[in-house]
CSV table of C-alpha atoms in Angstrom, one decimal:
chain,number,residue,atom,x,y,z
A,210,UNK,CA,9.6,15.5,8.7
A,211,UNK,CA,10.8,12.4,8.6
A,212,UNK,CA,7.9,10.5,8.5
A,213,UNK,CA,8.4,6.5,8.5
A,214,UNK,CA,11.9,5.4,8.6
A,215,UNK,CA,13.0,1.7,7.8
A,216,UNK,CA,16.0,0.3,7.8
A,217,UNK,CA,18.1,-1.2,5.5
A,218,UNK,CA,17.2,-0.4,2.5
A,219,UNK,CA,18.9,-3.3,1.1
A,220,UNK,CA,19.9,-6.8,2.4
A,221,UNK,CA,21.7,-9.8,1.1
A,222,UNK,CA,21.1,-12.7,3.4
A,223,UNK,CA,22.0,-16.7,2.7
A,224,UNK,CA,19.2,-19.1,3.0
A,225,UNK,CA,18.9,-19.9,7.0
A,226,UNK,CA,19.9,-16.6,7.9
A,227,UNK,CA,18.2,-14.7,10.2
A,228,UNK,CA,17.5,-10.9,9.6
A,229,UNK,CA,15.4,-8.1,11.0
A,230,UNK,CA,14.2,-5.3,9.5
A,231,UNK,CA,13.6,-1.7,11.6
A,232,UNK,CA,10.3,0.9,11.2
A,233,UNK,CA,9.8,3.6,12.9
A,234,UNK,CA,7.2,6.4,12.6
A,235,UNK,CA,7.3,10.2,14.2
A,236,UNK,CA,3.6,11.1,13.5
A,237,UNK,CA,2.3,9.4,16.7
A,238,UNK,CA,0.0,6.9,15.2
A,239,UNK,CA,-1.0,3.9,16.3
A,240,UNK,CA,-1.5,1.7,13.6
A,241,UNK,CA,1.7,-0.2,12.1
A,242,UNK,CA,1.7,-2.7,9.4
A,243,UNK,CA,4.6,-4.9,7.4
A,244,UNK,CA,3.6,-5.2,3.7
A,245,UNK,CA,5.3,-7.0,0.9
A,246,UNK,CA,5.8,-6.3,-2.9
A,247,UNK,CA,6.1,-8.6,-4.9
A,248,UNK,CA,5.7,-8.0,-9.2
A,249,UNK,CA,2.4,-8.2,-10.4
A,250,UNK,CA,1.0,-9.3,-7.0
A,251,UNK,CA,0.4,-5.7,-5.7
A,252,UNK,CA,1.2,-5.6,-1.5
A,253,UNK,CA,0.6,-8.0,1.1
A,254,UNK,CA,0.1,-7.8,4.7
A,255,UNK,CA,2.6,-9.9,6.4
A,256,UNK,CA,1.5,-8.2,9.9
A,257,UNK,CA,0.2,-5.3,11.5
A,258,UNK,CA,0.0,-4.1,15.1
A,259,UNK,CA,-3.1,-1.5,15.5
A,260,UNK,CA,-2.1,-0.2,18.7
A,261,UNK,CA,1.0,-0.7,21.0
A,262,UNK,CA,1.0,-3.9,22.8
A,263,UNK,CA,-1.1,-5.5,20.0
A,264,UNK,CA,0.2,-7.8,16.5
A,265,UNK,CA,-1.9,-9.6,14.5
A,266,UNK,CA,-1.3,-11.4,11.3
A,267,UNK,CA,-2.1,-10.4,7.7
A,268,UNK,CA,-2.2,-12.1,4.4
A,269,UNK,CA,1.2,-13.8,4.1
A,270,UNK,CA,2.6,-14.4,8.2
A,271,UNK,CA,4.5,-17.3,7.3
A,272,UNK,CA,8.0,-17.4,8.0
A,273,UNK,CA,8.1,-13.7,9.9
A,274,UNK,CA,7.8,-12.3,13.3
A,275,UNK,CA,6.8,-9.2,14.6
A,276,UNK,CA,7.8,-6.9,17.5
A,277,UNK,CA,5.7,-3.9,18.5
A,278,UNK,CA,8.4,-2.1,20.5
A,279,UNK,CA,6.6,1.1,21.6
A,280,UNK,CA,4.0,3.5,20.4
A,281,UNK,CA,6.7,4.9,17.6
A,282,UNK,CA,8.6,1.1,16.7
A,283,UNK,CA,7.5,-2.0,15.0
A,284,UNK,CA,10.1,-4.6,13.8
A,285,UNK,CA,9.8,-7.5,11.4
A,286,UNK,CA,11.8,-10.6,11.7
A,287,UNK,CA,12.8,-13.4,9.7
A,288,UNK,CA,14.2,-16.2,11.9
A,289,UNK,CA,15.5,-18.4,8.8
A,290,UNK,CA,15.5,-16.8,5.5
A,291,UNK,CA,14.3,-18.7,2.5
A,292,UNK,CA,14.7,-17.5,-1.1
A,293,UNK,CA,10.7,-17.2,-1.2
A,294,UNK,CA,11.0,-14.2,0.6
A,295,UNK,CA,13.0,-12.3,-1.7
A,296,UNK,CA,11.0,-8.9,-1.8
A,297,UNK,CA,10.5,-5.3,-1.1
A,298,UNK,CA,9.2,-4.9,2.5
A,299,UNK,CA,7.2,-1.6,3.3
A,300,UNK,CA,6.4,-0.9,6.6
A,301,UNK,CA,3.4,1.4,6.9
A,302,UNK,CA,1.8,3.9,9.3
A,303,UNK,CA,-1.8,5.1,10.1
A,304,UNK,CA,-4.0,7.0,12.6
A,305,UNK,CA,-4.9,10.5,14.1
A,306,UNK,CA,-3.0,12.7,11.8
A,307,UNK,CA,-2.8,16.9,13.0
A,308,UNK,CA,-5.8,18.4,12.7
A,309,UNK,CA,-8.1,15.4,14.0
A,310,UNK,CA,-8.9,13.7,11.3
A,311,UNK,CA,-8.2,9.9,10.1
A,312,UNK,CA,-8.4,9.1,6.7
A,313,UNK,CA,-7.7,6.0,7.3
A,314,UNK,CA,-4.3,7.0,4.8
A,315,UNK,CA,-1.2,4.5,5.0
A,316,UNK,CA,2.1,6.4,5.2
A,317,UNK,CA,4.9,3.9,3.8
A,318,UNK,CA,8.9,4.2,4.5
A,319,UNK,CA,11.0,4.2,1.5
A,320,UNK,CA,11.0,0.3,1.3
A,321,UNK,CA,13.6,-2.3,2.0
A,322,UNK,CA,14.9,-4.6,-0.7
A,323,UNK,CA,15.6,-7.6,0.5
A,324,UNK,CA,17.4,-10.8,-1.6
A,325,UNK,CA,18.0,-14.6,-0.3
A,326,UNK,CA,20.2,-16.3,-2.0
B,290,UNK,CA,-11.7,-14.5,-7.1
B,291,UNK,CA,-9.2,-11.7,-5.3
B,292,UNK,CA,-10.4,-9.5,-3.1
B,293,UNK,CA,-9.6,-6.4,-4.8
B,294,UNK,CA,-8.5,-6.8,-8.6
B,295,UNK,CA,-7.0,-4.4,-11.5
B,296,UNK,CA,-6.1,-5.0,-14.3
B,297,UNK,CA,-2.3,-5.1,-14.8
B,298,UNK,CA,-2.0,-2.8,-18.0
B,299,UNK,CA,0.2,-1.7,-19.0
B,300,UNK,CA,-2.2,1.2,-20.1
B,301,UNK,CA,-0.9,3.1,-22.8
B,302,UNK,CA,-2.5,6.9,-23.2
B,303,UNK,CA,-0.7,9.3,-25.4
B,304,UNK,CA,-0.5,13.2,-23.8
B,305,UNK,CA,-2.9,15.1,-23.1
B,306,UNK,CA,-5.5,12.3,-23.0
B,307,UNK,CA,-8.1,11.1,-20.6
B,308,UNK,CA,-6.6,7.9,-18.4
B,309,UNK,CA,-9.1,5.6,-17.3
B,310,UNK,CA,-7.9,3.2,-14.3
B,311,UNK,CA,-10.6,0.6,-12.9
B,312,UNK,CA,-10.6,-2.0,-10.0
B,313,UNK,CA,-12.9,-3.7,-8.5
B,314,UNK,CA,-13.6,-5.5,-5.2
B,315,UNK,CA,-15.2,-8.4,-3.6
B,316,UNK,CA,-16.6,-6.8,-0.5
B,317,UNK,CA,-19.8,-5.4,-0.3
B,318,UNK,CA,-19.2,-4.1,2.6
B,319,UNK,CA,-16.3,-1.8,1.8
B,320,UNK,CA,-16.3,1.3,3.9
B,321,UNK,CA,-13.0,3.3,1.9
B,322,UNK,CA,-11.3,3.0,-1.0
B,323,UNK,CA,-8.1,4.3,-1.8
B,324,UNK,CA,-5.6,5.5,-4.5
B,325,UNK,CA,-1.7,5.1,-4.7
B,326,UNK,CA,0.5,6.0,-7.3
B,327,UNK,CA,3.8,4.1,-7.2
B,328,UNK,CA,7.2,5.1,-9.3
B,329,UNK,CA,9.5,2.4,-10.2
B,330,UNK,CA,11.9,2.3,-7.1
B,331,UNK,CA,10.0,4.5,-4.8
B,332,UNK,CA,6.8,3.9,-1.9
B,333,UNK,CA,3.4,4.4,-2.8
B,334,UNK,CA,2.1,8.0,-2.2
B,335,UNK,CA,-1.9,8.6,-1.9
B,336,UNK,CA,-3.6,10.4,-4.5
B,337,UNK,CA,-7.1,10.0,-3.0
B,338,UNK,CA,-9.6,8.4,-1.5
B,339,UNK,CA,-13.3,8.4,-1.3
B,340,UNK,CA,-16.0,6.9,0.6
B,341,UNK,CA,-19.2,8.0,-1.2
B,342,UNK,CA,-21.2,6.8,-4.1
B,343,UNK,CA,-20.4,9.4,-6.4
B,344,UNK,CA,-17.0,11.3,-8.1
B,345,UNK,CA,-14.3,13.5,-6.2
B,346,UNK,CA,-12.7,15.5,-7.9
B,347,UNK,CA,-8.7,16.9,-7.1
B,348,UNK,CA,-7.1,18.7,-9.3
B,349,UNK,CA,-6.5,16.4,-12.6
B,350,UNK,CA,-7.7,13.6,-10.9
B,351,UNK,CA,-11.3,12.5,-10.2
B,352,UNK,CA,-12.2,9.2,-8.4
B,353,UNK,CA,-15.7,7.4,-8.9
B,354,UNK,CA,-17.3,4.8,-6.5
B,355,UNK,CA,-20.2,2.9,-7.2
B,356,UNK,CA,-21.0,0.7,-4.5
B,357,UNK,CA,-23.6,-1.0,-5.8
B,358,UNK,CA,-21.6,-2.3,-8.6
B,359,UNK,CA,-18.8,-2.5,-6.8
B,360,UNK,CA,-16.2,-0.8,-8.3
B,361,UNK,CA,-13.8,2.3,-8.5
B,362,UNK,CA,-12.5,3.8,-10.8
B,363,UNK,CA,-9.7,6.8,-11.6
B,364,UNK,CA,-9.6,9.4,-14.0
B,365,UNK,CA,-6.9,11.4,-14.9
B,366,UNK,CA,-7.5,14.3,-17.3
B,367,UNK,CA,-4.6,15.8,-19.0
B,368,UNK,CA,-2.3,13.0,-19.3
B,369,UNK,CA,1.4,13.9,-18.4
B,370,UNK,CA,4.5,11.8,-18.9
B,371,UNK,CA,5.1,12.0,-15.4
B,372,UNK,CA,1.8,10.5,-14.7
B,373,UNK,CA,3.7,6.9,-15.3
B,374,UNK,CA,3.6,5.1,-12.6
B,375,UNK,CA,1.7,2.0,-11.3
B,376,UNK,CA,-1.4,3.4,-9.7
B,377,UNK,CA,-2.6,0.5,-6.7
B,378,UNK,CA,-6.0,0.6,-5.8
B,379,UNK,CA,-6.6,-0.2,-1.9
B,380,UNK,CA,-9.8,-0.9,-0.1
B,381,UNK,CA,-11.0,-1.1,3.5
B,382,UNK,CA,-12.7,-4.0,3.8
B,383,UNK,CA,-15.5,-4.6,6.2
B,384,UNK,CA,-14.8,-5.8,9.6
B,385,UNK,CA,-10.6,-5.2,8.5
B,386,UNK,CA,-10.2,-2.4,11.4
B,387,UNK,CA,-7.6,-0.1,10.1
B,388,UNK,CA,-6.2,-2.4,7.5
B,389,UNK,CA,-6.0,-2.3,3.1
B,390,UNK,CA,-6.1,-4.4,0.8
B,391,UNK,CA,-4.2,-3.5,-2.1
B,392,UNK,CA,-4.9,-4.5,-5.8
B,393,UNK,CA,-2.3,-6.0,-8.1
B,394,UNK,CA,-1.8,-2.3,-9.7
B,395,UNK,CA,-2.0,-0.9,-13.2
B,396,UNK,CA,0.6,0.4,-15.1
B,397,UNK,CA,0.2,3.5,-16.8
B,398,UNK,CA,2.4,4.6,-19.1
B,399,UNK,CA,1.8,8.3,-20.7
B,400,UNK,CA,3.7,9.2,-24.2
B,401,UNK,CA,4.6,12.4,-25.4
């Protein structure tokens, strides 16, 4: 079960660079959400998409973009990298799991750890 | 204020011993609240979550919610060193859809 997938899991990128980062979930849910981690500040919604063909923004939107692909895909983009968005980057998945229930449970990818220099 | 705050520890409990995490939140009306544990490195992971007044208990854990005082609170009985972690609360805040709002974390650190 692979479960949420993100990708990379680590990135070095020059201020003004432009990156995106990759999520993608097999569970077929149809919430998606970008959170950052930052120390001591516990995670942040950049974004989130609750169903395909739908993005909203979170906490912290400034400075990223956000592409709901398809029911399984949701990417987050940074057109010009500053060094205040040096962080680890979860992307997050929630909805129907087997069984019919919804908790209402995030599932998080392994994280990517992202530095601007 | 924060929406949804905890204290940042770290909390130091020696083995064997009760751990006591707390956070509290701004919304009155939060629907479901959440636990995470978090290793150093690694994504959060659910431990539980609860949506009644009341305690749940799994296992070594047990989460309280008291909504009128509006706060929620994990216990872990037991203590193990492999119960450090940060442990994030995360709440559903009214009108937030599907979304949760995650507290700063505690850290707990258990020694043998």
């Amino acid at each position: 079960n692979a479960g949420v997938t993100q990708t990379p899991k680590f990135q070095v990128l020059k201020t003004g660079q432009s990156m995106t980062l990759q999520c993608a979930q097999d569970m077929n849910h149809n919430s998606m959400y970008w959170y950052r981690q930052d120390p001591g500040m516990g995670l942040r919604l950049i974004y989130y998409s609750a169903s395909e063909g739908t993005t909203d923004k979170g906490e912290v939107p400034n400075g990223y973009n956000v592409s709901r692909l398809n029911k399984r895909e949701f990417s987050l983009r940074l057109e010009s990298a500053a060094p205040s968005q040096t962080s680890v980057y979860f992307c997050a998945s929630s909805g129907v799991i087997t069984g019919g229930v919804n908790t209402g449970e995030l599932f998080f990818g392994e994280g990517s750890r992202l530095t601007v220099l | 204020q924060k929406e949804v705050e905890q204290n940042s520890g770290p909390l130091s409990v020696p083995e064997g011993a009760i751990a006591s995490l707390n956070c509290t939140y701004s919304d009155r009306g939060s629907q479901s609240f959440f636990w995470y544990r978090q290793y150093s490195g690694k994504s959060p992971e659910l431990i539980m979550f609860i949506y009644s007044n009341g305690d749940k208990e799994d296992g070594r854990f047990t989460a309280q919610l008291n909504k009128a005082s509006q706060y929620v609170s994990l216990l872990i009985r037991d203590s193990q060193p492999s119960d450090s972690a940060t442990y994030l609360c995360a709440v559903n805040l009214h009108n937030a859809g599907n979304m949760l709002t995650f507290g700063g974390g505690t850290r707990l650190m258990v020694k043998p």
